[in-house]
mmCIF file of C-alpha atoms in Angstrom:
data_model
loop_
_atom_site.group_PDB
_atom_site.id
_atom_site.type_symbol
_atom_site.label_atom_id
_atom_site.label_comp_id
_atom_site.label_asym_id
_atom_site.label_seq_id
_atom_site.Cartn_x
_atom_site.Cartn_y
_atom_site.Cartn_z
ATOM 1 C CA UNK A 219 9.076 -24.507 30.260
ATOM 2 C CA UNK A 220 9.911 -21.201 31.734
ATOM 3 C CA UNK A 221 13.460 -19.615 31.428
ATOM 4 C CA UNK A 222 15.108 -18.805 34.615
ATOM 5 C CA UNK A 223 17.476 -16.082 35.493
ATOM 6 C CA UNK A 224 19.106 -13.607 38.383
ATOM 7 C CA UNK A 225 17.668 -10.467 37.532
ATOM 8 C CA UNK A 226 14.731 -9.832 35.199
ATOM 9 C CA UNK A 227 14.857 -6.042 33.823
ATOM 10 C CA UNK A 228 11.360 -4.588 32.490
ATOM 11 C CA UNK A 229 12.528 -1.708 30.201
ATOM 12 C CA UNK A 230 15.562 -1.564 27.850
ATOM 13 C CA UNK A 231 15.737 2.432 27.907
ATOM 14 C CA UNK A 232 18.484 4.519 29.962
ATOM 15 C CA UNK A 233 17.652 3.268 33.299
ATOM 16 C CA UNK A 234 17.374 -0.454 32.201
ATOM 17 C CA UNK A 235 20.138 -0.601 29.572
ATOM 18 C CA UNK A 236 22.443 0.529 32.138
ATOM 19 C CA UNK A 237 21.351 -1.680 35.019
ATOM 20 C CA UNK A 238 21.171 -4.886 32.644
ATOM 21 C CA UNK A 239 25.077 -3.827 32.081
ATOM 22 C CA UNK A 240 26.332 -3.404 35.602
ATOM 23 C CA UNK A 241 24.111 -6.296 36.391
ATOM 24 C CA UNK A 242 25.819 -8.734 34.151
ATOM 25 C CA UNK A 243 29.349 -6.696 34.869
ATOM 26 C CA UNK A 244 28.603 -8.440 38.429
ATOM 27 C CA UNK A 245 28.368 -12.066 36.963
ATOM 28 C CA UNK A 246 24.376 -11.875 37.009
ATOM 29 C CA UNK A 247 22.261 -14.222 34.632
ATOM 30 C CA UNK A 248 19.981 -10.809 33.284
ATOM 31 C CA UNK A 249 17.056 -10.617 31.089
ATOM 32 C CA UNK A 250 16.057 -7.390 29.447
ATOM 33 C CA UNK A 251 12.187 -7.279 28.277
ATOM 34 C CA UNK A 252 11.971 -4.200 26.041
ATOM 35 C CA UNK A 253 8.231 -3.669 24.555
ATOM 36 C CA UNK A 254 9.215 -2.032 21.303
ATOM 37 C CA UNK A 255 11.627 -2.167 19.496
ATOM 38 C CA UNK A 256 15.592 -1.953 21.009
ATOM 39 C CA UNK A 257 16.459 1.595 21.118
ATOM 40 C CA UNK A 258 12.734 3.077 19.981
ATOM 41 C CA UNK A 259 11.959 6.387 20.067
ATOM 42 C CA UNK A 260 8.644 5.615 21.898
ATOM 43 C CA UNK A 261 9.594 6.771 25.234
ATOM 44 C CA UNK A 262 12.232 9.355 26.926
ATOM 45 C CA UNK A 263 15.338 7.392 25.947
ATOM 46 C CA UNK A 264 15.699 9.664 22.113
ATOM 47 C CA UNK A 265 15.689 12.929 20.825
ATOM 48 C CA UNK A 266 19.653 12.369 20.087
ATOM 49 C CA UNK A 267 21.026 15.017 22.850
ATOM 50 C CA UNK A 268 20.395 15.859 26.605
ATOM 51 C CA UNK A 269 21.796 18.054 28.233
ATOM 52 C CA UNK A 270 23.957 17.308 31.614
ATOM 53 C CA UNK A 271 24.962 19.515 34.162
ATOM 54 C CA UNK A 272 26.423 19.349 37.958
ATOM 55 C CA UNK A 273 25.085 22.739 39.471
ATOM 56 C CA UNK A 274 21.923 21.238 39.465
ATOM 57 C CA UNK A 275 18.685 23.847 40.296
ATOM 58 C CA UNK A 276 16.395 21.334 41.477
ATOM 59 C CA UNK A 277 18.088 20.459 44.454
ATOM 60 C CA UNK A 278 21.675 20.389 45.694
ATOM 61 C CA UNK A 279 21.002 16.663 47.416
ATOM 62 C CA UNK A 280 21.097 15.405 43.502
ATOM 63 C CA UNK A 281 24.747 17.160 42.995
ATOM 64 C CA UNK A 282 26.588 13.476 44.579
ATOM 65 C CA UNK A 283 24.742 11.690 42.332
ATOM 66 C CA UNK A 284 25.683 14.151 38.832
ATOM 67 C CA UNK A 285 29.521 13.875 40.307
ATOM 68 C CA UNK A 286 29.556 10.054 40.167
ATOM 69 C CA UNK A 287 27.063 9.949 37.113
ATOM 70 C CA UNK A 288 29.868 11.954 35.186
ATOM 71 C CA UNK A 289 32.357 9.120 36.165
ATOM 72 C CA UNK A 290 30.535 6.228 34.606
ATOM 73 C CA UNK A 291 29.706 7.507 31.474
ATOM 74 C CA UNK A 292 33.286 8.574 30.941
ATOM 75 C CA UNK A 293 33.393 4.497 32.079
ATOM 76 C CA UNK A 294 30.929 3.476 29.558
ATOM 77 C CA UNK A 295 32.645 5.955 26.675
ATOM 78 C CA UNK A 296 36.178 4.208 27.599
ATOM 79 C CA UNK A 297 34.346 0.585 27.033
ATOM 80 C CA UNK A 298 32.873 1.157 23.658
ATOM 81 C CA UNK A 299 35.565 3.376 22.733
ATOM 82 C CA UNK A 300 33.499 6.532 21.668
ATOM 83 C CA UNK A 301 33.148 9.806 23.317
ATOM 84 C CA UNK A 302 29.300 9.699 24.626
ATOM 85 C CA UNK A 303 29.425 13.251 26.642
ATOM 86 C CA UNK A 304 30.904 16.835 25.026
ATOM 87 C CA UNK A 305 31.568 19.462 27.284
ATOM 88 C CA UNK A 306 30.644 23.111 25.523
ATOM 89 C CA UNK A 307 29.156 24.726 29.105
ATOM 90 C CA UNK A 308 25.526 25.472 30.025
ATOM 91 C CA UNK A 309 24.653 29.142 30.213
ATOM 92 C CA UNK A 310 21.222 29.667 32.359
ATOM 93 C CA UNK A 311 19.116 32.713 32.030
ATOM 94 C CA UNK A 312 16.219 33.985 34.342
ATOM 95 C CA UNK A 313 15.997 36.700 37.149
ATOM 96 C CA UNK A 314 18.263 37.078 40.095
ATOM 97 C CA UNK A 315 14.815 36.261 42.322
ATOM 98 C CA UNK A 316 13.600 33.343 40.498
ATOM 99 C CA UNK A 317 13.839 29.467 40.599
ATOM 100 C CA UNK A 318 16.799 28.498 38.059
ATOM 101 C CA UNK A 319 19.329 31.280 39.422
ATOM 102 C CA UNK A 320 18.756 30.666 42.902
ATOM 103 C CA UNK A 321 18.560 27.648 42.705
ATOM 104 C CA UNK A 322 22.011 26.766 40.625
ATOM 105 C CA UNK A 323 23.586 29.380 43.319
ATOM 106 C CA UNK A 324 22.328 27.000 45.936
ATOM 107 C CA UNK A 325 24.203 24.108 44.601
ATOM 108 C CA UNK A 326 26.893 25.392 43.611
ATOM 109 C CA UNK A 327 27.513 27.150 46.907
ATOM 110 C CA UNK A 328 26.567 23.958 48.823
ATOM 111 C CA UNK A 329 29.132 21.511 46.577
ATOM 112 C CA UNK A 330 32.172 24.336 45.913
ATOM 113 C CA UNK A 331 31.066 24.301 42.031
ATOM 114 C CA UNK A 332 32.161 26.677 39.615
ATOM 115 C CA UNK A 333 29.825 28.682 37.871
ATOM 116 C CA UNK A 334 30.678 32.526 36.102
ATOM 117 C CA UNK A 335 27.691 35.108 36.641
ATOM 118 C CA UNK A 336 27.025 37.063 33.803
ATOM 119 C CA UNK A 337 25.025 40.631 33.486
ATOM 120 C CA UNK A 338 22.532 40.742 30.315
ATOM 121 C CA UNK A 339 25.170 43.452 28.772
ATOM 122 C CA UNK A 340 28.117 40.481 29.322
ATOM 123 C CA UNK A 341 25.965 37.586 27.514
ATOM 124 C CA UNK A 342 25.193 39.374 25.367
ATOM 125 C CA UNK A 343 28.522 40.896 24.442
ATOM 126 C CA UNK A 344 29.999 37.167 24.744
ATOM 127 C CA UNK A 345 27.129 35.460 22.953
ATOM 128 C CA UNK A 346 25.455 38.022 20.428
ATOM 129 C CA UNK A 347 22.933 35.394 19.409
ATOM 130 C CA UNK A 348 20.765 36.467 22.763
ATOM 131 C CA UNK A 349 18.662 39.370 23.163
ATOM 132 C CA UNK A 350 18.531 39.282 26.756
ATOM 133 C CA UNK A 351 15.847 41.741 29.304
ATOM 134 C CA UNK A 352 18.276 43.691 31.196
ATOM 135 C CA UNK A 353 16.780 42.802 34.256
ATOM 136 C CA UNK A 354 17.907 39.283 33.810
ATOM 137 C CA UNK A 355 21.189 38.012 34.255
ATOM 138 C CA UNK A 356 23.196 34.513 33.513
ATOM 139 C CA UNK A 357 25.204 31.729 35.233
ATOM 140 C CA UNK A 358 27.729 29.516 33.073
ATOM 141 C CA UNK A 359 28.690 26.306 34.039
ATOM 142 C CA UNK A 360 31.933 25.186 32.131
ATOM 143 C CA UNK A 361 31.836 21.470 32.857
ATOM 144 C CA UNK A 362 28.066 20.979 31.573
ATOM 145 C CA UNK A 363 27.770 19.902 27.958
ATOM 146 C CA UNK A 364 25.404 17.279 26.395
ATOM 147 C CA UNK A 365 25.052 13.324 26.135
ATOM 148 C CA UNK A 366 24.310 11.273 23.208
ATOM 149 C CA UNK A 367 21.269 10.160 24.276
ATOM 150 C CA UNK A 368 20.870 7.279 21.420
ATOM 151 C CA UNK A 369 24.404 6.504 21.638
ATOM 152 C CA UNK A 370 24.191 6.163 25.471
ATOM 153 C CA UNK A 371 21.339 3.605 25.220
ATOM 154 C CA UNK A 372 22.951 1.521 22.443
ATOM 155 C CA UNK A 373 26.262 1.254 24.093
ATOM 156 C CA UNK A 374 25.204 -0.053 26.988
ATOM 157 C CA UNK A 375 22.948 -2.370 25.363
ATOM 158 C CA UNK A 376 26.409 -3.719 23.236
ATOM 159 C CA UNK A 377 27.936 -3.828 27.091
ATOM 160 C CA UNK A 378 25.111 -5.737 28.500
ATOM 161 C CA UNK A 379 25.085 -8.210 25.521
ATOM 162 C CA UNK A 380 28.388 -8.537 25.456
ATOM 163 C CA UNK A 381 28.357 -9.551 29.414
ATOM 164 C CA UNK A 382 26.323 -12.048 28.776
ATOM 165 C CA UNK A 383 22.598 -10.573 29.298
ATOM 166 C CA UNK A 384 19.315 -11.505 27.072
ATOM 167 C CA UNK A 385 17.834 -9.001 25.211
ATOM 168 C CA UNK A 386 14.208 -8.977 23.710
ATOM 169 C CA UNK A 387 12.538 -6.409 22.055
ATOM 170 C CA UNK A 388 8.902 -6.353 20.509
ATOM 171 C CA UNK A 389 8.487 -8.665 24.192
ATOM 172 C CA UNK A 390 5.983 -6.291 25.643
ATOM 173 C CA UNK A 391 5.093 -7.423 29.858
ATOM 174 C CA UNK A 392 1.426 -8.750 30.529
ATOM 175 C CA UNK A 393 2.417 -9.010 34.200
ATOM 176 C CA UNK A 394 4.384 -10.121 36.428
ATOM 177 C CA UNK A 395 3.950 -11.835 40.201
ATOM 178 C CA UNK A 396 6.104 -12.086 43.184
ATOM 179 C CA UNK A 397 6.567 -14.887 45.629
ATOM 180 C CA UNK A 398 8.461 -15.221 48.998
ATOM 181 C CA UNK A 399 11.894 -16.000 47.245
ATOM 182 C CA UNK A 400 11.404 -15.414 42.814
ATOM 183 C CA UNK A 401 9.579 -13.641 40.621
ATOM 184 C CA UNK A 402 7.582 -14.226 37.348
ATOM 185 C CA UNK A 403 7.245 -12.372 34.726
ATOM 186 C CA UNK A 404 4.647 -13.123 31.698
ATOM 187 C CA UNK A 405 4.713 -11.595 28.334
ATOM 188 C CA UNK A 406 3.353 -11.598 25.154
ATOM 189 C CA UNK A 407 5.333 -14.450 23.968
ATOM 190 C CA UNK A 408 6.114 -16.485 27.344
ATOM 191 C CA UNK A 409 7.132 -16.689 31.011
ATOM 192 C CA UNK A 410 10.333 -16.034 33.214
ATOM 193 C CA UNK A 411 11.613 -16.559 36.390
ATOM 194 C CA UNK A 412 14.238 -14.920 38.493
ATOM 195 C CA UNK A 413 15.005 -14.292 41.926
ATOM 196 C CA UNK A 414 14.864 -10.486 41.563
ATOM 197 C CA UNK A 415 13.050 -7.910 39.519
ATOM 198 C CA UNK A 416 13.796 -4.230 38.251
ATOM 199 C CA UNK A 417 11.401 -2.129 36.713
ATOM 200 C CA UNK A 418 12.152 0.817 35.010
ATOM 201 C CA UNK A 419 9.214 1.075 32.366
ATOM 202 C CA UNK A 420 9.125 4.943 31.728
ATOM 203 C CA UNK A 421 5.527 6.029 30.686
ATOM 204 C CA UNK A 422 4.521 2.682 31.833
ATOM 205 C CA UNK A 423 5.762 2.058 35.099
ATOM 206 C CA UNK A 424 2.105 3.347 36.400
ATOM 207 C CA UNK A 425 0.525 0.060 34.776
ATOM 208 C CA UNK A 426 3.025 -2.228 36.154
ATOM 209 C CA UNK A 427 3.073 -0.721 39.619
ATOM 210 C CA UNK A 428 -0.612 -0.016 39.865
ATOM 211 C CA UNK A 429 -0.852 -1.466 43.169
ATOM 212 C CA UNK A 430 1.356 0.471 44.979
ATOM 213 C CA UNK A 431 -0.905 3.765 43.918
ATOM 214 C CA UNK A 432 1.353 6.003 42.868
ATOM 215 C CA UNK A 433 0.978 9.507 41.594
ATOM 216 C CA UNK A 434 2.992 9.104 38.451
ATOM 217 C CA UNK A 435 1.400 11.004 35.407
ATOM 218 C CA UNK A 436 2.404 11.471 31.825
ATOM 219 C CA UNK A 437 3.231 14.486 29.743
ATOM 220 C CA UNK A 438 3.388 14.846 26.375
ATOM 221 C CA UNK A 439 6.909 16.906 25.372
ATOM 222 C CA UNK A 440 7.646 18.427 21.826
ATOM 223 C CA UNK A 441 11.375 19.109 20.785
ATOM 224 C CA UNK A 442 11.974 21.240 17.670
ATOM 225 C CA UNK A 443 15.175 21.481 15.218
ATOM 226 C CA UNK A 444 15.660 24.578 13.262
ATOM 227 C CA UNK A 445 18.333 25.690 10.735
ATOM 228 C CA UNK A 446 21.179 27.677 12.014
ATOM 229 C CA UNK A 447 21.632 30.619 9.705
ATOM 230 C CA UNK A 448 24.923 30.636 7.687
ATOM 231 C CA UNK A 449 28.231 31.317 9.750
ATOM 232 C CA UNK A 450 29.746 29.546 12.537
ATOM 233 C CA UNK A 451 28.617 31.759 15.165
ATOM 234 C CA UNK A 452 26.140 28.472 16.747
ATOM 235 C CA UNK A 453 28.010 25.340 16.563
ATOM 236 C CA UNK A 454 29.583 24.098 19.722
ATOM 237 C CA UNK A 455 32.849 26.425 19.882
ATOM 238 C CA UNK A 456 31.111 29.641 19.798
ATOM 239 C CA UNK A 457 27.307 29.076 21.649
ATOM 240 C CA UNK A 458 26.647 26.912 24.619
ATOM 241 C CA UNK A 459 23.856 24.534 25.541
ATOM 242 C CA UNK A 460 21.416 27.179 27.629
ATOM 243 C CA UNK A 461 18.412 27.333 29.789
ATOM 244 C CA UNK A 462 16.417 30.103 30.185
ATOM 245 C CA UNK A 463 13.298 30.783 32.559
ATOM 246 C CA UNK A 464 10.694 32.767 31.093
ATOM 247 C CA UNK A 465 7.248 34.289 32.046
ATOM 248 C CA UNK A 466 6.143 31.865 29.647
ATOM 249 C CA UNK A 467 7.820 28.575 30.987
ATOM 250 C CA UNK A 468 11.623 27.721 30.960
ATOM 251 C CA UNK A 469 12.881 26.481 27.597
ATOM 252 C CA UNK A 470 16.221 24.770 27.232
ATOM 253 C CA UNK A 471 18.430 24.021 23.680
ATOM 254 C CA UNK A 472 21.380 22.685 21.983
ATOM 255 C CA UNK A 473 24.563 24.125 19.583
ATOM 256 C CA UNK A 474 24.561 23.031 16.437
ATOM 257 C CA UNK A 475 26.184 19.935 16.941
ATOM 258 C CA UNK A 476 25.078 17.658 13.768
ATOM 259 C CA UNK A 477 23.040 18.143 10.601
ATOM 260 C CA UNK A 478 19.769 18.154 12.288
ATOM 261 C CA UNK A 479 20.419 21.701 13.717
ATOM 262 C CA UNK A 480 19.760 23.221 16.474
ATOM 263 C CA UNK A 481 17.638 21.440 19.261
ATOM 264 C CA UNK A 482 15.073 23.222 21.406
ATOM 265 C CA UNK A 483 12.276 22.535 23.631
ATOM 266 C CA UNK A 484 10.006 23.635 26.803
ATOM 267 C CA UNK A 485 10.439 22.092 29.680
ATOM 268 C CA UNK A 486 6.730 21.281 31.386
ATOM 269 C CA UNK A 487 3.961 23.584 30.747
ATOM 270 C CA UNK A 488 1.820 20.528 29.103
ATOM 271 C CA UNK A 489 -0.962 18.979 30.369
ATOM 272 C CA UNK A 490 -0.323 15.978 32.701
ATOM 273 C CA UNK A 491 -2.127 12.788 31.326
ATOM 274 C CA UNK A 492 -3.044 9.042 32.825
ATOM 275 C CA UNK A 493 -0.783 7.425 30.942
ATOM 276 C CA UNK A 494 1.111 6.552 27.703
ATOM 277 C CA UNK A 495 -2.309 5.737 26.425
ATOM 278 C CA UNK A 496 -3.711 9.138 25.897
ATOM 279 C CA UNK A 497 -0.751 10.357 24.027
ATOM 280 C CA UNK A 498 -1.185 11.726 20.671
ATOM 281 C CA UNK A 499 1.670 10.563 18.920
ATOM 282 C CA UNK A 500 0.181 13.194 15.429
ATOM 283 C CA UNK A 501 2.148 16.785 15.542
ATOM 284 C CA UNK A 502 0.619 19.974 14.576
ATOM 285 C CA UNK A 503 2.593 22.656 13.459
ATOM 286 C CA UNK A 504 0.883 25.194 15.430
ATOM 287 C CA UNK A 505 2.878 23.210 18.753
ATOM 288 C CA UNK A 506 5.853 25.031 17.541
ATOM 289 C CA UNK A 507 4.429 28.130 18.153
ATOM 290 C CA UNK A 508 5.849 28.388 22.643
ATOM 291 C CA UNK A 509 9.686 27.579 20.831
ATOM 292 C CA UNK A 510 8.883 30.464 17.694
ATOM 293 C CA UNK A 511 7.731 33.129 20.482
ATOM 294 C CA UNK A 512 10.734 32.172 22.828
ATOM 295 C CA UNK A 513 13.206 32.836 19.926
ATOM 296 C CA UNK A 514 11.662 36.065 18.707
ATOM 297 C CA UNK A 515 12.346 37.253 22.602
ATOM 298 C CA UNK A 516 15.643 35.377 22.959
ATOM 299 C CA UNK A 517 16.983 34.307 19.924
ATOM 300 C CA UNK A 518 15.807 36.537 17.109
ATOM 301 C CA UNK A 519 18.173 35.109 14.382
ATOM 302 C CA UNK A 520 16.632 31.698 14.334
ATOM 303 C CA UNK A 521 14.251 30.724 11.719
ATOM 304 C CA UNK A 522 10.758 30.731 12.539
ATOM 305 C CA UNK A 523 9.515 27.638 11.684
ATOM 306 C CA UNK A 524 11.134 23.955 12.549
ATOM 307 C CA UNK A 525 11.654 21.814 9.907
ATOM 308 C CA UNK A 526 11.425 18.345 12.958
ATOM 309 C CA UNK A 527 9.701 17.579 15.614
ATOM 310 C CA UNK A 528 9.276 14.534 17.721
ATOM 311 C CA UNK A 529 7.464 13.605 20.888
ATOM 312 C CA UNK A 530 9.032 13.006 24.000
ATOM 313 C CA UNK A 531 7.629 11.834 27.129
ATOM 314 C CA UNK A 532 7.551 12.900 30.773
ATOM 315 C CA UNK A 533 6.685 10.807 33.664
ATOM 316 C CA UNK A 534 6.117 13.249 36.397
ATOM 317 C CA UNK A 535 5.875 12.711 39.891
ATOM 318 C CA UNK A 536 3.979 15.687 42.201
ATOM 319 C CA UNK A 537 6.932 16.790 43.353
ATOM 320 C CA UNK A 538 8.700 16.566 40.355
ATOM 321 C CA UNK A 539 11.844 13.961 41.926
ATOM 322 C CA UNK A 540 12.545 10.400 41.080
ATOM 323 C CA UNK A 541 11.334 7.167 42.537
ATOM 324 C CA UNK A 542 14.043 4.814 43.372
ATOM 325 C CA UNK A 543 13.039 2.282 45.650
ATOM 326 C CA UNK A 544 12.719 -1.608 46.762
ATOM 327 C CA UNK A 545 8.824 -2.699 46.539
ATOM 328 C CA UNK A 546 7.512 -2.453 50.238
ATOM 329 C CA UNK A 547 5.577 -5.766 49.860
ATOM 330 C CA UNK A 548 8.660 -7.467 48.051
ATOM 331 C CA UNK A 549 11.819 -6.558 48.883
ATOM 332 C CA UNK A 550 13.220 -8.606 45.636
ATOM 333 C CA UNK A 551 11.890 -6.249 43.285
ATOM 334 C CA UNK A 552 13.352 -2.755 42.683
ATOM 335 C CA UNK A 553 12.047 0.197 40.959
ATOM 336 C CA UNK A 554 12.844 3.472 39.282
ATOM 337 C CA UNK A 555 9.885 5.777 37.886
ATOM 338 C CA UNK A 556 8.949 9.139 37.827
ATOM 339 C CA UNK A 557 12.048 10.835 36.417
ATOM 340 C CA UNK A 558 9.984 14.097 35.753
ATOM 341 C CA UNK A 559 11.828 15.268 32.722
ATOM 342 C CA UNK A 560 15.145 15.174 33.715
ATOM 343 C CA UNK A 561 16.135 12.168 34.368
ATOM 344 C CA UNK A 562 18.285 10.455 31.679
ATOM 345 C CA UNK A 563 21.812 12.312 32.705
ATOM 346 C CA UNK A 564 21.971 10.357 35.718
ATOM 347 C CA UNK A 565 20.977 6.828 33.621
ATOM 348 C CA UNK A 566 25.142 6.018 34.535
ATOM 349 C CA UNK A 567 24.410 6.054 38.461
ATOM 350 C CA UNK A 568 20.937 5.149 38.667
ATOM 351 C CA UNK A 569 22.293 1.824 36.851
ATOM 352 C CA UNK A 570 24.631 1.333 39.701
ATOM 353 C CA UNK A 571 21.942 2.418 42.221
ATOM 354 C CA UNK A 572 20.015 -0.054 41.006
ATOM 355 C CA UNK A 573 22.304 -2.680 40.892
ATOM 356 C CA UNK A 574 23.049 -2.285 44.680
ATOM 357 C CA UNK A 575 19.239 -1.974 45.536
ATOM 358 C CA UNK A 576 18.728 -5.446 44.309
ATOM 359 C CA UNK A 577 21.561 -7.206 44.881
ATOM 360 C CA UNK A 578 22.335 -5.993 48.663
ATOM 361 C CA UNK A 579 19.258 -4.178 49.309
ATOM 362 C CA UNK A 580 20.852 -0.677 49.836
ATOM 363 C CA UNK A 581 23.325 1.283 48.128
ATOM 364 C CA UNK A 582 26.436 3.794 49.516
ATOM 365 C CA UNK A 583 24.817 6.628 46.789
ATOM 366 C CA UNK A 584 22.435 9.059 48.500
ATOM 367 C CA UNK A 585 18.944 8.350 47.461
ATOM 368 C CA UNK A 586 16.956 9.123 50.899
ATOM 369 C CA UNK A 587 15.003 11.793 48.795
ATOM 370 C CA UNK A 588 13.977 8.992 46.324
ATOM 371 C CA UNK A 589 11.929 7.316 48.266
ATOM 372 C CA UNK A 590 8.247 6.398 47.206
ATOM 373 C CA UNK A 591 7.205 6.475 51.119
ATOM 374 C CA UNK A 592 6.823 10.405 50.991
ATOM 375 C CA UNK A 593 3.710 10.003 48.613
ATOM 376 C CA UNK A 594 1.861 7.848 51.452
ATOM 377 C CA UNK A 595 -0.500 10.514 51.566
ATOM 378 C CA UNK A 596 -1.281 10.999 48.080
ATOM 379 C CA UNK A 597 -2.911 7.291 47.797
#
């Protein structure tokens, strides 16, 4: 016989762990279905840090959602009673002319945000580590810092348990079917019914929304730890989390916050794939070599060769912004996809978001830009 709940969740990552919470926070019967393992490191939900920020480059319409994000995992840290988010500033790096600088001035002008410009002589008098082209110059955002990005996922798995939601893992989705008033999902090991649906499947969403066509593609992401050399000078109290933009691609890293070292990666640059499917989960160590040629530039001290690596995945949509949306066909079912890379600092709100979206069928937070109408053409 087939189990029957309020809300059925498809993915137990950032999006879904924190929607199965505030789900069951509002007295819903929930049901997480998480195809691997709880907490994996299959996905986008690992790599232990991200980094969060509220003068946001992309576009200012995100800053609203960053502001309220910020509130709910300093929510989520007060429930489970452990600090989740550490504030040690973001400095960004690029040319006056080009798109991180103007960008961040663009949202922080349009939202009253403080960030401190910096000449290359100044960042590089304040943070010795870079070796900066003079031509180039820096904005530091004090309130940025980094999330625990395993922590983040775990906790509000505990919260969602603890509310009262079902959680399987290794329970990976065959398919699922709406009607005029449920929904039914079937996987490997049996069937459930609800009267709404959320899916927010990551790599996979593409597979379990194939019939609404959407350009959603997959890229395959590397992130590297190296040792620190000896001294102080790159743990959290004296070298920030930073982002620079490079003729060679924009690359982003981490203090030394832990024993794994210091955390850096590319952002994009990789070739965009089908799906999950195609990704080769083997690492060369001749992938290191766009992070060893960044630091020679930028960070000369660092050692040259990375003693981890991992795989991290990117769902990217053309435009490189979310989908958050209600299914046009089936207004019961609700989905988020597409986060492009940079997604998993606003898990906190897009949990809420997604909440509202299936419970009321719109939400108060501004998500107008969301919306999977403005691919129409790309079918």
């Amino acid at each position: 016989m087939a189990q029957v709940f309020d809300t059925i969740v498809i993915g137990g990552g950032g999006m879904g762990s924190a929607a199965a919470a505030e789900l069951a926070a509002r007295g819903e019967r929930v049901l997480v279905c998480e195809q691997f393992p709880l907490g994996h490191h299959l996905g986008s939900s690992h790599g232990h840090t991200r980094i969060i920020r509220q003068a946001y480059y992309e576009h200012p319409d995100y800053v609203p959602l960053l502001l309220r994000a910020y509130e709910r995992w300093a929510e989520l840290a007060d429930h489970g009673g452990q600090q989740l988010l550490f504030p040690c500033g973001l400095l960004s790096i690029g040319h006056p002319t080009g798109e991180l600088i103007q960008g961040i001035q663009r949202s922080a002008a349009e939202h009253q945000l403080r960030v401190d410009p910096y000449t290359a002589g100044q960042i590089q008098q304040r943070w010795p580590q870079f070796t900066i082209p003079q031509e180039h110059v820096g904005l530091f955002e004090p309130a940025a810092g980094y999330l625990l990005v395993e922590e983040c996922v775990r906790a509000y798995l505990r919260l969602a348990s603890a509310r009262g939601a079902a959680l399987l893992e290794n329970e990976a989705v065959i398919s699922w079917r709406a009607g005029q008033t449920d929904v039914s999902v079937r996987t490997i090991h049996g069937e459930y019914h609800a009267a709404r649906l959320i899916i927010t499947a990551g790599a996979w969403a593409g597979h379990l929304l194939a019939g609404l066509g959407l350009p959603l593609t997959v890229m395959r992401q590397l992130s590297h730890w190296f040792s620190p050399p000896p001294g102080g000078m790159w743990t959290a109290d004296h070298f920030p989390c930073y982002m620079v933009e490079t003729p060679a691609g924009a690359f982003y890293g981490f203090p030394h916050v832990d024993q794994r070292g210091l955390k850096v990666a590319r952002h994009y640059g990789a070739r965009e794939l089908p799906g999950p499917e195609y990704v080769d989960r083997a690492i060369d160590p001749v992938e290191a070599s766009p992070a060893q040629a960044f630091f020679a530039r930028y960070l000369p001290h660092l050692a040259a060769q990375p003693y981890e690596s991992a795989v991290c995945l990117y769902t990217l949509t053309p435009d490189r912004h979310f989908v958050i949306d209600r299914h046009p066909q089936w207004p019961q079912v609700v989905l988020a996809a597409g986060f492009s890379g940079h997604g998993f600092k606003f898990a906190s709100v897009v949990g809420e978001i997604l909440a509202d979206l299936a419970l009321t069928g719109k939400t108060a937070l501004p998500i107008g830009m969301f919306a999977m109408n403005r691919f129409a053409g790309e079918r």
